[in-house]
Short mmCIF file of N, CA, C and O in Angstrom, two decimals:
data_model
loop_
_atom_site.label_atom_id
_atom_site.label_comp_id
_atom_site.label_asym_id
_atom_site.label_seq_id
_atom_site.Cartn_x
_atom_site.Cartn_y
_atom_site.Cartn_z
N UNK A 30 -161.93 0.29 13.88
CA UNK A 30 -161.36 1.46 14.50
C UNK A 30 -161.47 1.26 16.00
O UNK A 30 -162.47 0.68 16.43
N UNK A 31 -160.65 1.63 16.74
CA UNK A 31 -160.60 1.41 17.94
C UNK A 31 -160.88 2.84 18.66
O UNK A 31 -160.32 3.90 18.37
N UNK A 32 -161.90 2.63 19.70
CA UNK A 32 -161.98 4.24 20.47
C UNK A 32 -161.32 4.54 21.32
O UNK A 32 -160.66 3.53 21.60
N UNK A 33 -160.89 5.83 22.33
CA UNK A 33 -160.45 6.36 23.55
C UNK A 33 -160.47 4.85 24.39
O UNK A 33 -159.48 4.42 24.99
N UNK A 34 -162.00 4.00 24.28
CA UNK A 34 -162.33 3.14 25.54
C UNK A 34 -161.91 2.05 25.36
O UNK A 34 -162.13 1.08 26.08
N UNK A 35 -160.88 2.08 23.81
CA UNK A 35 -160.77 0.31 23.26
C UNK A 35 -161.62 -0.11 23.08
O UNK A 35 -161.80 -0.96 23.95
N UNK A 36 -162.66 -0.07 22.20
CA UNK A 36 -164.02 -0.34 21.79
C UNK A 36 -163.48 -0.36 20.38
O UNK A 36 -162.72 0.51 19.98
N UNK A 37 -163.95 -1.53 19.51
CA UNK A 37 -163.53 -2.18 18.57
C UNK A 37 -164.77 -1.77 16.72
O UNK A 37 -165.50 -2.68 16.32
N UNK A 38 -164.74 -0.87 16.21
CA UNK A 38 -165.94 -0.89 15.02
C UNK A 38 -164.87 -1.39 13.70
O UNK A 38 -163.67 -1.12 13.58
N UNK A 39 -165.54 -2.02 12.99
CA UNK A 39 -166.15 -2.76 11.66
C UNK A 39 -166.80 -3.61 11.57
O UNK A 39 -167.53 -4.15 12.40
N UNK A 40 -166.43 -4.02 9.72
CA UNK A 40 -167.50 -5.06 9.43
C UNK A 40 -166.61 -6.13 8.98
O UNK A 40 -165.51 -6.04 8.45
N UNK A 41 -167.50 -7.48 9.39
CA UNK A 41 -167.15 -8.93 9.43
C UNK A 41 -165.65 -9.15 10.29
O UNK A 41 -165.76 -9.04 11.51
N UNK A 42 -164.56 -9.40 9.89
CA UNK A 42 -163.41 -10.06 11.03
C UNK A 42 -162.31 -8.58 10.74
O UNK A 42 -161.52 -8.19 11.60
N UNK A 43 -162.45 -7.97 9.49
CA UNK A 43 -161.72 -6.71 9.57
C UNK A 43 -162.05 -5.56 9.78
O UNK A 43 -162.90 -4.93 9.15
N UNK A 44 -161.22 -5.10 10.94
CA UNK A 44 -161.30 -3.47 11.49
C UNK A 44 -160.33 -2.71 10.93
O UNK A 44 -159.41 -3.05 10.19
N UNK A 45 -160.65 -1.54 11.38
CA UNK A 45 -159.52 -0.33 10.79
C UNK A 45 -159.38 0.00 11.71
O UNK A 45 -160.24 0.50 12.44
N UNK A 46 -157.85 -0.23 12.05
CA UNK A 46 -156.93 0.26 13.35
C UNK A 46 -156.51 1.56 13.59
O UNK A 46 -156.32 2.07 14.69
N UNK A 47 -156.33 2.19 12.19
CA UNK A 47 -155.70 3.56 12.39
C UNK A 47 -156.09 4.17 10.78
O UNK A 47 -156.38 3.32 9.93
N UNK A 48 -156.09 5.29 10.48
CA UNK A 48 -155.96 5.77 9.45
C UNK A 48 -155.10 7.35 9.67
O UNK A 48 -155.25 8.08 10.65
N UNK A 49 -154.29 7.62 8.58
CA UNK A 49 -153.07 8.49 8.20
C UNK A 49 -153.48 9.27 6.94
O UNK A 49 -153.94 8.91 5.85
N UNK A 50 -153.20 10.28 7.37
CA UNK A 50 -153.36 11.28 5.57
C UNK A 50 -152.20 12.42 6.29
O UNK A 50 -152.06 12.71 7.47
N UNK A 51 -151.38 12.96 4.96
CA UNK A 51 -150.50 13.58 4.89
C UNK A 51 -150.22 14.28 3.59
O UNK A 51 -150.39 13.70 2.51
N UNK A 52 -149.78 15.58 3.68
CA UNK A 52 -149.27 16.50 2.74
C UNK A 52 -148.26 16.53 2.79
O UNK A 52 -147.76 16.02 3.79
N UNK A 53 -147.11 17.28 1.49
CA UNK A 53 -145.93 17.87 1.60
C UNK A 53 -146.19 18.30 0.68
O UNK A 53 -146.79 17.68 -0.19
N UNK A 54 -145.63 20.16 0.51
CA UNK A 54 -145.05 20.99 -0.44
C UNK A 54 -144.02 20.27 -1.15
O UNK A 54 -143.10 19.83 -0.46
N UNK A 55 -144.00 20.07 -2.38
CA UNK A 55 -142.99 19.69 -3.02
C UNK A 55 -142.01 20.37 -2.95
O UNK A 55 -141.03 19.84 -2.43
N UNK A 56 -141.88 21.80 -3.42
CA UNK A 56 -140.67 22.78 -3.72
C UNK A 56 -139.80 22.70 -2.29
O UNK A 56 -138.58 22.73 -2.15
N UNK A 57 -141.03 22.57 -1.10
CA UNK A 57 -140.37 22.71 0.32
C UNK A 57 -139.38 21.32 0.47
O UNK A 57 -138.22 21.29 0.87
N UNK A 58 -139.95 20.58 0.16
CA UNK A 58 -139.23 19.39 0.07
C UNK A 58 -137.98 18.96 -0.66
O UNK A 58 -137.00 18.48 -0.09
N UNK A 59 -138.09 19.16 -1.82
CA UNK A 59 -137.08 19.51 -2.60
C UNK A 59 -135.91 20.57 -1.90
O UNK A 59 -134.80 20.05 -1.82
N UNK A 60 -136.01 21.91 -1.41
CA UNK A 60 -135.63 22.44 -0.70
C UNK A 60 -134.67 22.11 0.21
O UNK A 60 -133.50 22.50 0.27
N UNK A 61 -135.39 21.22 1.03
CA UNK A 61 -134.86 20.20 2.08
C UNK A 61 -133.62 19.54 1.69
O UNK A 61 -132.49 19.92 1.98
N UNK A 62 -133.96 18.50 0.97
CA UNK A 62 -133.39 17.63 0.89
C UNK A 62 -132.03 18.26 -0.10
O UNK A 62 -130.87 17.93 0.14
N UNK A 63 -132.27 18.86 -0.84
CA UNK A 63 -130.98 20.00 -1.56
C UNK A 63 -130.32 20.34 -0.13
O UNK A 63 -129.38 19.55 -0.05
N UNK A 64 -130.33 20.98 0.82
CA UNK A 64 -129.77 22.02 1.89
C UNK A 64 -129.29 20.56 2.57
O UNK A 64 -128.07 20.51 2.77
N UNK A 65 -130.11 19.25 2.99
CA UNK A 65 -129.51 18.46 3.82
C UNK A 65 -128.88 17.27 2.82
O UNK A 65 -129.60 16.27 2.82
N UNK A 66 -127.87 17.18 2.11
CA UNK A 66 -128.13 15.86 1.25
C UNK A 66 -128.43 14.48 1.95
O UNK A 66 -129.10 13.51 1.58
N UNK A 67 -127.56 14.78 3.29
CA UNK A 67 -128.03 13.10 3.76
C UNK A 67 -129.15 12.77 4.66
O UNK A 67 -129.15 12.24 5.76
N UNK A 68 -130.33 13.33 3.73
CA UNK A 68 -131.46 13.75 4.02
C UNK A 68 -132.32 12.48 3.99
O UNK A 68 -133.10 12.06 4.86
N UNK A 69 -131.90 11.81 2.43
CA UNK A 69 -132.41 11.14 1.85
C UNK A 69 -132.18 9.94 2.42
O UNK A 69 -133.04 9.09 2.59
N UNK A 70 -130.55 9.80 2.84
CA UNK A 70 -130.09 7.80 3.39
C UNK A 70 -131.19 7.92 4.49
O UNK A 70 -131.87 6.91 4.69
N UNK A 71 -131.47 9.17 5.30
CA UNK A 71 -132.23 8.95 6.39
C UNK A 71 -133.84 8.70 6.40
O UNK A 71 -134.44 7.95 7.17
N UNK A 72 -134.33 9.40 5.48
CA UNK A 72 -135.49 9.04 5.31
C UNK A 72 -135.99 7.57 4.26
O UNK A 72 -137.03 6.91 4.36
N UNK A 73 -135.16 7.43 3.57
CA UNK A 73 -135.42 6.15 2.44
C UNK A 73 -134.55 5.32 2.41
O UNK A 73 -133.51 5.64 2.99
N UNK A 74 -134.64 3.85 1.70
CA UNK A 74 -133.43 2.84 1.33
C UNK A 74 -133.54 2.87 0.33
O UNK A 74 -134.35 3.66 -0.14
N UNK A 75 -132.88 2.13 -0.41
CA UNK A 75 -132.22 2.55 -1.59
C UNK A 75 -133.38 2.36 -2.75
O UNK A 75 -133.63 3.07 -3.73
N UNK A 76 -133.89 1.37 -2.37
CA UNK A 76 -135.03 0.48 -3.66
C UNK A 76 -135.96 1.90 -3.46
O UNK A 76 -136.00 2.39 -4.59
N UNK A 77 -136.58 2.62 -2.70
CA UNK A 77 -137.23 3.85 -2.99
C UNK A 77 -136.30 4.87 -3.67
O UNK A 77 -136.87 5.51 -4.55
N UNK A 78 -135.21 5.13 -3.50
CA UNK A 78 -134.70 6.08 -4.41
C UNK A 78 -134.57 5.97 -5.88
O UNK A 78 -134.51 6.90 -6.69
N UNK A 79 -134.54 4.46 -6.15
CA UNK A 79 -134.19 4.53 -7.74
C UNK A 79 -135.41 3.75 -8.37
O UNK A 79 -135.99 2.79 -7.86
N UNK A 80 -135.66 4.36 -9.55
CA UNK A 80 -136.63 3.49 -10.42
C UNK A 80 -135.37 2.21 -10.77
O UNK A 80 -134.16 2.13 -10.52
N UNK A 81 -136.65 1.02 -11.67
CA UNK A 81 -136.21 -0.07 -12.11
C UNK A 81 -135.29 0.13 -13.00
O UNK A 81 -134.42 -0.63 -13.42
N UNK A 82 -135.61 1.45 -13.33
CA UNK A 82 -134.70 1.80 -14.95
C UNK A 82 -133.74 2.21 -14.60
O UNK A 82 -133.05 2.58 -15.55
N UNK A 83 -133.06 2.42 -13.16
CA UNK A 83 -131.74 2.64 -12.77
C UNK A 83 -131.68 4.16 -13.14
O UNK A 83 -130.67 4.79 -13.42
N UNK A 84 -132.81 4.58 -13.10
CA UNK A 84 -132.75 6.00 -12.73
C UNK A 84 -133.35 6.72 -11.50
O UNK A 84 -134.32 6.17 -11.00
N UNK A 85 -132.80 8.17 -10.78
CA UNK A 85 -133.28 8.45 -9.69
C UNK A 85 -134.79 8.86 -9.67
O UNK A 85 -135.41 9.45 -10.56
N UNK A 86 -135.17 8.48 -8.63
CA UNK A 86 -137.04 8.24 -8.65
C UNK A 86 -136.57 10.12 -8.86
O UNK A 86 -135.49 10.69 -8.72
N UNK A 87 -138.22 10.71 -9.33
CA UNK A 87 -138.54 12.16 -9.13
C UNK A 87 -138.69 12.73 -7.59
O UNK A 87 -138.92 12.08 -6.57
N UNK A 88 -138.48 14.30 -7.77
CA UNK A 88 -138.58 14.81 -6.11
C UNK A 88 -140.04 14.71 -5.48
O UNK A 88 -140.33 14.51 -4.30
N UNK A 89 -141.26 15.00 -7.04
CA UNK A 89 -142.44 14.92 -6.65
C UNK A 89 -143.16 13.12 -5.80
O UNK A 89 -144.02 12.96 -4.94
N UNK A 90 -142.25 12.04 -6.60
CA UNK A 90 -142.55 10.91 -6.19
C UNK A 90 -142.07 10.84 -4.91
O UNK A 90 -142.86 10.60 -3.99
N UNK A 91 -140.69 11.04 -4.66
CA UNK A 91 -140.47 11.02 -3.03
C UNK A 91 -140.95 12.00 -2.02
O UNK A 91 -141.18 11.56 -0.90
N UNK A 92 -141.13 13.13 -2.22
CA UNK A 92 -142.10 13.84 -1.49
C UNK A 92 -143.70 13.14 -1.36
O UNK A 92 -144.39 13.54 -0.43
N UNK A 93 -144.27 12.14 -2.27
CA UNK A 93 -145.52 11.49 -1.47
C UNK A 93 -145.19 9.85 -0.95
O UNK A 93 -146.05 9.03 -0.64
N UNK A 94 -143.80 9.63 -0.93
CA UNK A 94 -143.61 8.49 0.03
C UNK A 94 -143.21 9.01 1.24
O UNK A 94 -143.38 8.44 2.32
N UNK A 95 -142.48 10.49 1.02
CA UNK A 95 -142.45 10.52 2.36
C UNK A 95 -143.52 11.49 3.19
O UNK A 95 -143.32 11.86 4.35
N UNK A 96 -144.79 11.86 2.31
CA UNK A 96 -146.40 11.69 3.04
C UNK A 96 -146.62 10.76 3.51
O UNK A 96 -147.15 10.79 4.62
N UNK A 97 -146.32 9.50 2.89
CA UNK A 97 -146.90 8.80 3.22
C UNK A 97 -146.23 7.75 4.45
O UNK A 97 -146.93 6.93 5.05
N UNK A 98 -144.93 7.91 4.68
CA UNK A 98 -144.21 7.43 5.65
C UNK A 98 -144.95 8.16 7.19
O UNK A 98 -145.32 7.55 8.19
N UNK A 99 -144.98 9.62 6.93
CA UNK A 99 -145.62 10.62 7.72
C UNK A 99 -147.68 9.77 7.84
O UNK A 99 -148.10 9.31 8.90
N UNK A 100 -148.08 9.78 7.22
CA UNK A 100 -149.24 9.34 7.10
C UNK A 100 -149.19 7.55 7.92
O UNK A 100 -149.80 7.35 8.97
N UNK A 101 -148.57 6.68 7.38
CA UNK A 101 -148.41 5.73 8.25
C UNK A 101 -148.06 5.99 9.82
O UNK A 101 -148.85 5.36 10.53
N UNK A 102 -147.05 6.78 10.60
CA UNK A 102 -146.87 7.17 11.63
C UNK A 102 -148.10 7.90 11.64
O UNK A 102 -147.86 8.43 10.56
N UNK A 103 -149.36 8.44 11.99
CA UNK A 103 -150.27 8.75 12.29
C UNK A 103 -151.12 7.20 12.39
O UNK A 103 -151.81 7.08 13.40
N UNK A 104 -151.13 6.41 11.73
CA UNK A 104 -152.28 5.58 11.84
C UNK A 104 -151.58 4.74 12.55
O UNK A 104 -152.24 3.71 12.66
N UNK A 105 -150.42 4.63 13.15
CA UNK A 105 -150.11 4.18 14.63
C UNK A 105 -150.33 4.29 15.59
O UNK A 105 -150.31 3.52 16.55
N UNK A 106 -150.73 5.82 15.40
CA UNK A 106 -150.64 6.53 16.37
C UNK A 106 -149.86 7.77 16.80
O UNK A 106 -150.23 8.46 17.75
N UNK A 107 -149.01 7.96 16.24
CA UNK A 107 -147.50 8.40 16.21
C UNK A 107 -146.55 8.36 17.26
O UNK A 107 -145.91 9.27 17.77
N UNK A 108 -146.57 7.18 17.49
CA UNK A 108 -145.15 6.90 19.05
C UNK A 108 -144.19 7.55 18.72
O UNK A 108 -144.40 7.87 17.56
N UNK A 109 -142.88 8.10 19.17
CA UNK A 109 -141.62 8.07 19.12
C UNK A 109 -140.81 6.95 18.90
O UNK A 109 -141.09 5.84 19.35
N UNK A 110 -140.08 7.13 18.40
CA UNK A 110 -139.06 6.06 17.90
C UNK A 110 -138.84 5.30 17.02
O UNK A 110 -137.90 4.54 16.79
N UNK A 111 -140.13 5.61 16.30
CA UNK A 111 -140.17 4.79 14.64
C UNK A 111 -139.09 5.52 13.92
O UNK A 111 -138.82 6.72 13.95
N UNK A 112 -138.45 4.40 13.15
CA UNK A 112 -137.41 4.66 12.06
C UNK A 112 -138.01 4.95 10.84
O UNK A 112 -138.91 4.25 10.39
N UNK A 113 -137.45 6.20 10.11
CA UNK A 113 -138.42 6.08 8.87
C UNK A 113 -138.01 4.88 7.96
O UNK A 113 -138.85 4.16 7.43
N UNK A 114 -136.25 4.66 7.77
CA UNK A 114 -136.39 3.22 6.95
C UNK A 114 -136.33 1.99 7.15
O UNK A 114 -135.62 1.13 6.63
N UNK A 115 -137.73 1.88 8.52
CA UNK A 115 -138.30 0.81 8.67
C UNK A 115 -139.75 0.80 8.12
O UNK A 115 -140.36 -0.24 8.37
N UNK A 116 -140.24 1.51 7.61
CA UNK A 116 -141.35 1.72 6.84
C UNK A 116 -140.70 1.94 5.06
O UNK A 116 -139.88 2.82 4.80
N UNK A 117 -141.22 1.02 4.05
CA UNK A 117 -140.77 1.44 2.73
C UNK A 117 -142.14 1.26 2.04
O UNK A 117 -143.11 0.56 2.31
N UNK A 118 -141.75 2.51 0.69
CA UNK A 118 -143.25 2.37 -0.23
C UNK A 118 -142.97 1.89 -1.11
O UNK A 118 -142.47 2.67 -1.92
N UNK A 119 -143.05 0.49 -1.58
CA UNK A 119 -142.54 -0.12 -2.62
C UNK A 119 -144.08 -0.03 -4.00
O UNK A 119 -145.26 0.19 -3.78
N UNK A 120 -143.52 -0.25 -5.10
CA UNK A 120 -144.60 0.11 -6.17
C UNK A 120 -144.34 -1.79 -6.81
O UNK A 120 -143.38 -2.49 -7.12
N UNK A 121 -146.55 -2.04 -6.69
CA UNK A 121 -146.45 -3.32 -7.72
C UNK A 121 -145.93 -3.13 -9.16
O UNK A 121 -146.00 -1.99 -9.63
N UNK A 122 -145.31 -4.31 -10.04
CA UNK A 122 -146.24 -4.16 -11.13
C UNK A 122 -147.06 -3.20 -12.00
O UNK A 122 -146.71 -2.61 -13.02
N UNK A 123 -148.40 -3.19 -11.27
CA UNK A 123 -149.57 -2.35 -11.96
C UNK A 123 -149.42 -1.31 -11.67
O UNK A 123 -150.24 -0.57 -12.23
N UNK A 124 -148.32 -0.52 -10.64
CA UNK A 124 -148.22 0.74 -10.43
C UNK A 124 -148.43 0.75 -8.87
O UNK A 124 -147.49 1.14 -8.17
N UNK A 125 -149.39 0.42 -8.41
CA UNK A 125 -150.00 0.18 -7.63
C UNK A 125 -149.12 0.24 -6.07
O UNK A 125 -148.65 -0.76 -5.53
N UNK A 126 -149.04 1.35 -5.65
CA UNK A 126 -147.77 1.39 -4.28
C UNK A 126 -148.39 0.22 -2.97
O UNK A 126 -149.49 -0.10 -2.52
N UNK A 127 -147.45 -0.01 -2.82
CA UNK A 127 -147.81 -0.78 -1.39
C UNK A 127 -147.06 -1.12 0.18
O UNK A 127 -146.32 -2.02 -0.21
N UNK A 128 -146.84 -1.03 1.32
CA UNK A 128 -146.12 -0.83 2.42
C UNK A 128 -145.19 -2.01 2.37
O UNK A 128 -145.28 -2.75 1.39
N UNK A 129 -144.44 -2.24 3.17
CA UNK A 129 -143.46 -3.22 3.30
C UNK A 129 -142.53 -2.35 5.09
O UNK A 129 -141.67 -1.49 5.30
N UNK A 130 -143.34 -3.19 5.87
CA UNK A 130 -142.72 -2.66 7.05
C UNK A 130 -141.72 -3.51 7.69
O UNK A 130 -141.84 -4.72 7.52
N UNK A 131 -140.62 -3.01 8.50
CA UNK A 131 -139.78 -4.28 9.70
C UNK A 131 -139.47 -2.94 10.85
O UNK A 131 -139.99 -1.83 10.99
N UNK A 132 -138.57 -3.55 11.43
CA UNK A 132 -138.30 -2.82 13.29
C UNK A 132 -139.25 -2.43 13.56
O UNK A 132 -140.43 -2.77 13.60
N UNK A 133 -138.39 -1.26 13.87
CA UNK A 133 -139.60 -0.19 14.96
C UNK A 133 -141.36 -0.01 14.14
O UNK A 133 -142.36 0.26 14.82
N UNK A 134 -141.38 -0.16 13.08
CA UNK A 134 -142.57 0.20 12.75
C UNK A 134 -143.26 -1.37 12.64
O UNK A 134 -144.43 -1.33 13.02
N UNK A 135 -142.92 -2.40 12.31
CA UNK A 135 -143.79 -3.93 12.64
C UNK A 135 -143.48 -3.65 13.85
O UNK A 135 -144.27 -2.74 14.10
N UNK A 136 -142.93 -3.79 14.68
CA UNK A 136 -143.37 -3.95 16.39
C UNK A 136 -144.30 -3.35 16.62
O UNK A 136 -145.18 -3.88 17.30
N UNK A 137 -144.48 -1.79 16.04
CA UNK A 137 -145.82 -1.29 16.81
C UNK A 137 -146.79 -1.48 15.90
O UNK A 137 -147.89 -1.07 16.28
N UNK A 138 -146.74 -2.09 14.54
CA UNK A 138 -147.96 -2.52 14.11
C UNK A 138 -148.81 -3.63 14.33
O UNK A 138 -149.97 -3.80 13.94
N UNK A 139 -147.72 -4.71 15.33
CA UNK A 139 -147.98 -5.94 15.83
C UNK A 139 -148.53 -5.66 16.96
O UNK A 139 -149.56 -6.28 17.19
N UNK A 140 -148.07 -4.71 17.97
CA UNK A 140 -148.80 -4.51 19.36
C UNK A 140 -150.14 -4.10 18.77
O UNK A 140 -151.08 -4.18 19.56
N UNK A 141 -150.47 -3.62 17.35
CA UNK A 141 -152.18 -2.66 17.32
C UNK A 141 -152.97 -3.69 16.64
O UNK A 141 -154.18 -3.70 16.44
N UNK A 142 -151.93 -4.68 16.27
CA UNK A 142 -152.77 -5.93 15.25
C UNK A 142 -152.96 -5.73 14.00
O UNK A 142 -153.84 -6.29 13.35
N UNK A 143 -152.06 -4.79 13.51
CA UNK A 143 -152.07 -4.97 12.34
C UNK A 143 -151.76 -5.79 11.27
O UNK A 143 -150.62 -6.24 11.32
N UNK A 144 -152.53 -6.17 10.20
CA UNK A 144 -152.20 -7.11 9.27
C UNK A 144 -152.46 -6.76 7.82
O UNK A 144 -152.46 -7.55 6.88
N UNK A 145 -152.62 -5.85 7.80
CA UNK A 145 -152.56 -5.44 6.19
C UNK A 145 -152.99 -3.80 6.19
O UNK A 145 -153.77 -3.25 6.97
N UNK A 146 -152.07 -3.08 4.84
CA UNK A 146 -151.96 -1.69 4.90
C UNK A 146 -152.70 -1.58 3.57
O UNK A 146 -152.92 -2.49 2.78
N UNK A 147 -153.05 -0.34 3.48
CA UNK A 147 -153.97 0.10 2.16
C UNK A 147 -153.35 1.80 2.40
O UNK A 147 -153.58 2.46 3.41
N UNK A 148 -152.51 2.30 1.15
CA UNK A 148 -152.06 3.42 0.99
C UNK A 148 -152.72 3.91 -0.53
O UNK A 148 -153.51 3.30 -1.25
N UNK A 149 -152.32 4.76 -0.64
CA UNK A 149 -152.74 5.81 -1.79
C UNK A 149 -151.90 7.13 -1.56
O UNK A 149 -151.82 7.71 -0.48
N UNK A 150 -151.12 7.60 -3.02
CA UNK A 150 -150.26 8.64 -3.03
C UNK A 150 -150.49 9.02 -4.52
O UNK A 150 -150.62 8.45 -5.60
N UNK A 151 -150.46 10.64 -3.90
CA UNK A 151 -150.88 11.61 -5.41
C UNK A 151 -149.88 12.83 -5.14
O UNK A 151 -149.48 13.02 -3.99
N UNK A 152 -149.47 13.66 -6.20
CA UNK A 152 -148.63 14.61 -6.24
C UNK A 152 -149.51 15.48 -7.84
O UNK A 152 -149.75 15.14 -9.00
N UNK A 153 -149.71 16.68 -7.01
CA UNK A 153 -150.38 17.66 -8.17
C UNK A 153 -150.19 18.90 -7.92
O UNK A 153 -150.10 19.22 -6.74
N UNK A 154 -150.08 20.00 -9.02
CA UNK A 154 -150.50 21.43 -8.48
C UNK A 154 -149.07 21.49 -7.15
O UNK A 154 -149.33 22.10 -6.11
N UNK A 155 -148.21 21.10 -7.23
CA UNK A 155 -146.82 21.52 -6.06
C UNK A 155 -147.41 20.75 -4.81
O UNK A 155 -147.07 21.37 -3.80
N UNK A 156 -148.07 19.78 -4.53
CA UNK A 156 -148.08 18.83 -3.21
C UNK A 156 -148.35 18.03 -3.71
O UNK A 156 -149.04 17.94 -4.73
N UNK A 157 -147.35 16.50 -2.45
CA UNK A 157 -147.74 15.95 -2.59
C UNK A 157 -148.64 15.18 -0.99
O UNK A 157 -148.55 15.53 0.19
N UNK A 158 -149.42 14.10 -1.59
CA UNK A 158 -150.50 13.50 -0.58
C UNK A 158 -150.16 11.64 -0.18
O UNK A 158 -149.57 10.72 -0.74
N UNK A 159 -150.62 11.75 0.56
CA UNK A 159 -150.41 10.25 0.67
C UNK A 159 -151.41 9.93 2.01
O UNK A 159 -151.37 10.55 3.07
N UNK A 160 -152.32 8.78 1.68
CA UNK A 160 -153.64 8.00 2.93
C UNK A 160 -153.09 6.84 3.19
O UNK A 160 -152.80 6.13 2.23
N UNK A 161 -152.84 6.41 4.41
CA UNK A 161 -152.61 5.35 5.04
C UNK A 161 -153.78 4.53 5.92
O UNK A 161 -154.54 5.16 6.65
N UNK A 162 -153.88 2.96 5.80
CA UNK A 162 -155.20 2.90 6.25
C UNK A 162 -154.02 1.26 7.53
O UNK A 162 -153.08 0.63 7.05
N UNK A 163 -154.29 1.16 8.31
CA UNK A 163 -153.94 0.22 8.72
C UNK A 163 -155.05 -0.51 9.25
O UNK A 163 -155.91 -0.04 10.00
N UNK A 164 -154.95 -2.21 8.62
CA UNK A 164 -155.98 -2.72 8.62
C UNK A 164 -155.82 -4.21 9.78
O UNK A 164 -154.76 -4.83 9.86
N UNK A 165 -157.15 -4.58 10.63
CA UNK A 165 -156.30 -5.38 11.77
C UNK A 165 -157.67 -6.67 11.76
O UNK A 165 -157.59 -7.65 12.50
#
């Protein structure tokens, strides 16, 4: 973690550069994106909108990527000018979500030294959540 003074804490060669946590109301969200449709080209690319099964992801699933898009812009810092679909939440395999950044958002993860992201996203009870950890 880096302080006010640029003063550097962890342990062994990896620090934590930034960390991000974020909410969204689902219904609000949903909301949204109903009233704006081209809501969605703007906030996501395409591989987040659709499952593998060639069906459209749920509103609850995209409401915690886009926590978590929101949650990554915090553990930047939150500059201006990040694109949101230069940040994507792509899902392993095991389920397991994971970042996949380019432009505006690798440039400023490269000026902070970042080299590896650690997210986590949950949707329960009408919100959803999403923790961003950027790791340097």
């Amino acid at each position: 973690m880096t302080t006010g003074d640029g003063t550097r804490y962890g342990s062994g060669t990896a620090v934590i550069i930034g960390v991000g946590i974020d909410v969204a109301e689902i219904d609000r969200f949903a909301a949204s994106m109903a009233r704006t449709p081209s809501l969605a080209d703007r906030l996501f690319i395409d591989r987040e909108l659709w499952l593998p099964s060639g069906e459209r992801r749920g509103i609850a699933s995209l409401a915690a990527r886009f926590a978590a898009k929101e949650a990554l812009a915090k553990a930047l810092g939150a500059p201006g000018g990040l694109r949101w679909t230069d940040a994507e939440v792509c899902t392993a395999d095991s389920g397991q979500p994971y970042l996949r950044v380019r432009g505006t958002v690798a440039e400023r993860a490269a000026e902070l030294g970042v080299r590896a992201w650690h997210v986590s996203l949950s949707h329960d009870a009408g919100v959803a959540s999403a923790v961003v950890v950027a790791e340097g």
